[in-house]
Every structure is written in structure tokens, then in C-alpha cells.
Short mmCIF file of C-alpha atoms in Angstrom, two decimals:
data_model
loop_
_atom_site.label_atom_id
_atom_site.label_comp_id
_atom_site.label_asym_id
_atom_site.label_seq_id
_atom_site.Cartn_x
_atom_site.Cartn_y
_atom_site.Cartn_z
CA GLN A 22 0.00 0.00 0.00
CA VAL A 23 1.03 3.62 -0.45
CA GLN A 24 3.25 4.87 2.33
CA LEU A 25 4.67 8.37 2.75
CA VAL A 26 6.97 9.11 5.67
CA GLU A 27 8.15 12.66 6.34
CA SER A 28 11.22 13.62 8.35
CA GLY A 29 13.52 16.55 8.97
CA GLY A 30 11.32 18.78 11.05
CA GLY A 31 12.49 20.54 14.19
CA VAL A 32 12.93 23.84 15.98
CA VAL A 33 14.79 26.51 14.03
CA GLN A 34 15.43 30.21 14.49
CA PRO A 35 13.94 32.79 12.14
CA GLY A 36 16.06 33.32 9.06
CA ARG A 37 17.60 29.87 9.19
CA SER A 38 17.09 26.90 6.86
CA LEU A 39 15.71 23.39 7.09
CA ARG A 40 15.27 20.54 4.62
CA LEU A 41 12.32 18.20 4.85
CA SER A 42 12.28 14.74 3.32
CA CYS A 43 9.50 12.37 2.37
CA ALA A 44 10.21 8.69 1.73
CA ALA A 45 7.72 7.04 -0.60
CA SER A 46 6.95 3.36 -0.95
CA GLY A 47 4.21 1.03 -2.17
CA PHE A 48 3.82 2.67 -5.58
CA THR A 49 5.90 3.73 -8.59
CA PHE A 50 7.04 7.08 -7.21
CA SER A 51 8.52 8.30 -10.49
CA ASN A 52 5.08 8.22 -12.16
CA TYR A 53 3.33 10.64 -9.82
CA VAL A 54 3.12 14.35 -9.16
CA MET A 55 3.83 15.12 -5.51
CA HIS A 56 2.84 17.99 -3.23
CA TRP A 57 3.68 19.55 0.11
CA VAL A 58 0.77 20.78 2.23
CA ARG A 59 1.10 22.38 5.66
CA GLN A 60 -1.08 22.95 8.68
CA ALA A 61 -0.31 25.52 11.33
CA PRO A 62 -1.10 24.38 14.89
CA GLY A 63 -4.86 24.33 15.40
CA LYS A 64 -5.46 25.78 11.94
CA GLY A 65 -6.55 24.64 8.49
CA LEU A 66 -4.66 23.26 5.52
CA GLU A 67 -2.49 25.28 3.14
CA TRP A 68 -1.04 23.97 -0.11
CA VAL A 69 2.68 24.78 -0.36
CA ALA A 70 4.24 23.32 -3.51
CA LEU A 71 3.93 20.82 -6.36
CA ILE A 72 6.52 18.99 -8.44
CA SER A 73 5.85 17.09 -11.63
CA TYR A 74 6.60 13.39 -11.91
CA ASP A 75 9.97 14.04 -13.56
CA GLY A 76 10.89 17.17 -11.61
CA SER A 77 10.71 19.43 -14.64
CA ASN A 78 7.84 21.58 -13.39
CA LYS A 79 7.39 23.16 -9.99
CA TYR A 80 4.74 25.44 -8.56
CA TYR A 81 4.63 27.31 -5.27
CA ALA A 82 2.23 29.19 -3.05
CA ASP A 83 2.96 32.91 -3.02
CA SER A 84 3.66 32.70 0.72
CA VAL A 85 6.77 30.54 0.12
CA LYS A 86 7.83 31.49 -3.40
CA GLY A 87 11.49 32.46 -3.55
CA ARG A 88 12.21 30.90 -0.13
CA PHE A 89 11.21 27.24 -0.52
CA THR A 90 12.35 24.76 -3.17
CA ILE A 91 10.67 21.46 -3.89
CA SER A 92 12.71 18.66 -5.46
CA ARG A 93 12.72 14.91 -5.87
CA ASP A 94 15.09 12.02 -6.43
CA ASN A 95 13.21 9.32 -8.31
CA SER A 96 16.13 6.89 -7.99
CA LYS A 97 15.69 7.00 -4.21
CA ASN A 98 11.89 7.45 -4.07
CA MET A 99 12.39 10.67 -2.14
CA LEU A 100 10.66 14.05 -2.11
CA TYR A 101 12.26 17.12 -0.53
CA LEU A 102 11.39 20.61 0.59
CA GLN A 103 14.28 23.01 1.11
CA MET A 104 13.09 25.85 3.31
CA ASN A 105 15.23 28.99 3.55
CA SER A 106 14.71 32.32 5.30
CA LEU A 107 12.22 30.73 7.66
CA ARG A 108 9.66 32.90 9.41
CA PRO A 109 7.55 32.32 12.51
CA GLU A 110 4.48 32.03 10.26
CA ASP A 111 6.06 28.97 8.61
CA THR A 112 5.50 27.05 11.84
CA ALA A 113 3.34 24.10 10.87
CA LEU A 114 3.01 20.39 10.40
CA TYR A 115 4.26 19.67 6.88
CA TYR A 116 2.65 16.83 4.94
CA CYS A 117 3.78 15.28 1.72
CA ALA A 118 0.86 14.16 -0.40
CA ARG A 119 0.44 12.24 -3.62
CA ASP A 120 -1.50 13.46 -6.61
CA PRO A 121 -3.65 10.63 -7.96
CA ASP A 122 -2.82 11.23 -11.64
CA LYS A 123 0.04 9.47 -13.34
CA TYR A 124 2.26 11.82 -15.32
CA GLY A 125 -0.22 14.68 -15.05
CA SER A 126 -1.79 16.40 -12.08
CA TYR A 127 -5.34 16.37 -10.85
CA ASN A 128 -4.24 18.64 -8.03
CA TRP A 129 -6.03 16.86 -5.26
CA PHE A 130 -4.47 14.44 -2.82
CA ASP A 131 -5.22 10.76 -2.51
CA SER A 132 -2.51 9.77 -0.03
CA TRP A 133 -0.88 11.68 2.80
CA GLY A 134 2.02 11.12 5.14
CA GLN A 135 1.73 11.72 8.88
CA GLY A 136 3.61 14.98 8.72
CA THR A 137 6.74 16.48 10.25
CA LEU A 138 6.56 19.47 12.58
CA VAL A 139 8.53 22.62 11.87
CA THR A 140 8.71 25.25 14.59
CA VAL A 141 10.28 28.61 13.81
CA SER A 142 11.05 30.42 17.04
CA PRO A 143 13.82 32.67 18.41
CA GLU B 5 -6.94 33.51 -5.19
CA THR B 6 -10.09 31.48 -4.80
CA VAL B 7 -11.34 31.78 -1.24
CA MET B 8 -13.21 28.74 0.07
CA THR B 9 -15.70 29.38 2.86
CA GLN B 10 -17.11 26.50 4.87
CA SER B 11 -20.17 26.63 7.07
CA PRO B 12 -20.98 26.10 9.78
CA ALA B 13 -17.69 26.17 11.63
CA THR B 14 -19.05 23.60 14.07
CA LEU B 15 -21.95 21.21 13.60
CA SER B 16 -23.39 19.35 16.58
CA VAL B 17 -25.13 16.16 15.52
CA SER B 18 -26.41 13.07 17.29
CA PRO B 19 -25.25 9.63 16.12
CA GLY B 20 -27.58 8.29 13.45
CA GLU B 21 -28.64 11.75 12.32
CA ARG B 22 -27.93 13.38 8.97
CA ALA B 23 -25.28 16.07 8.63
CA THR B 24 -24.94 18.53 5.78
CA LEU B 25 -21.81 20.63 5.41
CA SER B 26 -21.47 23.55 3.02
CA CYS B 27 -18.55 24.94 1.03
CA ARG B 28 -18.71 28.08 -1.07
CA ALA B 29 -16.08 29.33 -3.54
CA SER B 30 -15.42 33.01 -4.22
CA GLN B 31 -15.37 32.24 -7.95
CA THR B 32 -16.44 29.30 -10.01
CA VAL B 33 -14.42 26.12 -9.63
CA SER B 34 -16.63 24.03 -11.92
CA SER B 35 -16.74 20.56 -10.33
CA ASP B 36 -13.09 20.65 -9.30
CA LEU B 37 -13.72 20.16 -5.62
CA ALA B 38 -12.52 17.60 -3.12
CA TRP B 39 -13.51 16.83 0.46
CA TYR B 40 -11.22 15.49 3.18
CA GLN B 41 -11.81 14.17 6.67
CA GLN B 42 -9.27 14.78 9.44
CA LYS B 43 -9.37 13.21 12.90
CA PRO B 44 -7.26 14.50 15.80
CA GLY B 45 -3.59 13.59 15.41
CA GLN B 46 -4.13 12.11 11.96
CA ALA B 47 -3.46 13.18 8.40
CA PRO B 48 -6.37 14.19 6.21
CA ARG B 49 -8.15 11.43 4.30
CA LEU B 50 -9.66 11.91 0.87
CA LEU B 51 -13.42 11.38 0.81
CA ILE B 52 -14.74 12.93 -2.37
CA TYR B 53 -13.29 14.32 -5.61
CA GLY B 54 -14.91 15.81 -8.67
CA ALA B 55 -17.49 17.26 -6.26
CA SER B 56 -19.43 13.99 -6.06
CA THR B 57 -17.22 10.93 -6.67
CA ARG B 58 -16.42 8.90 -3.58
CA ALA B 59 -12.79 7.88 -3.18
CA THR B 60 -11.84 4.24 -2.89
CA GLY B 61 -13.15 2.64 0.27
CA ILE B 62 -15.35 5.53 1.35
CA PRO B 63 -18.74 4.39 2.65
CA ALA B 64 -21.89 5.24 0.69
CA ARG B 65 -23.24 7.32 3.58
CA PHE B 66 -20.89 10.08 2.38
CA SER B 67 -22.14 11.99 -0.63
CA GLY B 68 -21.04 15.19 -2.29
CA GLY B 69 -22.92 17.59 -4.52
CA GLY B 70 -22.85 20.96 -6.18
CA SER B 71 -20.97 22.74 -8.93
CA GLY B 72 -19.78 26.22 -9.75
CA THR B 73 -19.52 27.99 -6.41
CA ASP B 74 -21.77 26.06 -4.03
CA PHE B 75 -21.05 22.59 -2.74
CA SER B 76 -22.21 20.26 -0.03
CA LEU B 77 -21.06 17.15 1.78
CA THR B 78 -23.78 15.02 3.33
CA ILE B 79 -23.30 12.23 5.82
CA SER B 80 -26.58 10.37 5.78
CA SER B 81 -26.40 8.65 9.17
CA LEU B 82 -23.53 9.68 11.41
CA GLN B 83 -21.44 6.93 12.90
CA SER B 84 -19.11 7.40 15.87
CA GLU B 85 -16.07 7.32 13.58
CA ASP B 86 -17.40 10.23 11.50
CA PHE B 87 -16.91 12.85 14.19
CA ALA B 88 -14.00 14.83 12.79
CA VAL B 89 -13.07 18.00 10.91
CA TYR B 90 -13.97 18.19 7.23
CA TYR B 91 -12.21 20.35 4.66
CA CYS B 92 -13.13 21.23 1.10
CA GLN B 93 -10.42 22.02 -1.48
CA GLN B 94 -10.70 23.52 -4.94
CA TYR B 95 -8.35 22.55 -7.73
CA ASN B 96 -9.73 24.56 -10.62
CA ASN B 97 -7.69 27.72 -10.02
CA TRP B 98 -4.17 28.49 -8.85
CA PRO B 99 -3.19 28.44 -6.12
CA LEU B 100 -4.92 25.36 -4.75
CA THR B 101 -6.95 26.42 -1.74
CA PHE B 102 -8.79 24.83 1.16
CA GLY B 103 -11.75 25.91 3.21
CA GLY B 104 -11.32 26.64 6.89
CA GLY B 105 -13.00 23.40 7.93
CA THR B 106 -16.18 22.26 9.63
CA LYS B 107 -15.93 20.37 12.89
CA VAL B 108 -18.62 17.73 13.30
CA GLU B 109 -19.06 17.04 16.99
CA ILE B 110 -21.28 14.79 19.04
CA LYS B 111 -24.43 16.47 20.27
#
């Protein structure tokens, strides 16, 4: 079955960087668009970024554009989110999520990891 | 961006009763709408996509409807495991956006 396991979260000071990882298994990772979605503590869901199945196309929410970079390594079945210039408002649980469409993107999410918590605090 | 507004924020329902949740988009999203269920400490789970198509394994008591700007999620007879927060999400316009959620609690 599809399994997504995030890691790399932690406590970081404002302005610093962090890299999140998502290990995928149970499906052919290289065929699927992948997303990052975040959830601030006690709040709703916010889409963060998308990467195409081959890594050639990437899209970002305005709130992270220019600071965050999504990438993937299909040989390792890994998804990444490089987060630079972190701000307190980036504090959230970060989920990786799979798009259900092979090679394209439906832009909804049929499988989710359990999330990794990022806390940005002085 | 397309703002998604869910109502009510909290819905108190007795087990076995029907629950209807609403989601309104600030501009048309056609039928490009999904619903998710989230329980405390868990990741969201896909319930509905295409406004009305149940995802794999989702019980028939969950049904979605609507198009354009007004959508609904109905749970025909609430079971104990259905008490959770429900989110709608549009995928017709960029950026992808979610509603603020409706919490379905036990009355």
C-alpha cells in the first residue's frame, strides 16, 4: 500500500534553513506528481508546492515562493522541501501528499504522510 | 486567489442523524472540488473528488454535490467514527486552496 513518511522537522530560528524529506513506498514514485501541504497548529490546511513526476515543473504558493524549493530524487523514491529564510508564520506540520494522476496532475491528494513538525522560534 | 468558505464552523449532531456541510467558492471552480476528513492527530483522508465521486473505500453514507460555487457534503447517518473535521479544497484555479474546515461534533 502507499506509504509516505516525512522527516527533517524541528525547531529553528527565524532566518535559518531546514530541509524536509518524504520517503515514498508502495507505488511507482517516479510516475506521480507530488505535493507539500502544511497545517499551522490548530489551523486549516495550506497547499505549499507541487513537483511534476519528472521534476521538470514546480509550482509554489505565493507565501513561500522564492524561499522554498521542492525537489525529488526518483532513484531513491524521495521528495524534498528546502526551506530557507524561515519565518515564525512557517511554523506548521508539513505533509507530503500524492496526486492521484500518473504523469499529469489532478491537483487533489489521494494519499498523505503523517507529517513532520517545523517550529520557527527565536 | 479562490477563497473557500465552509459553514458552519461547528456542527453538533447526534449519532444516526444526517449532517450537511457547506462549502462556497469566491469564484467558479466548476466541479473541481474535493472533500477530506481529518481526525485528531491524523493526516487528512480523501473522501470525495470531482465534487461527487467517492474515493476508494469511502462508505456510501458520504455523498457530495454541487458545482460552480456552491457545494455540499452530506453524511446520511452519522457513525461514531465520523466525528472529525472536514475540509473542502478547490483545484480549478491556482493556487490550490482549502476551506477553513467544519468540525462535526457529538451532540
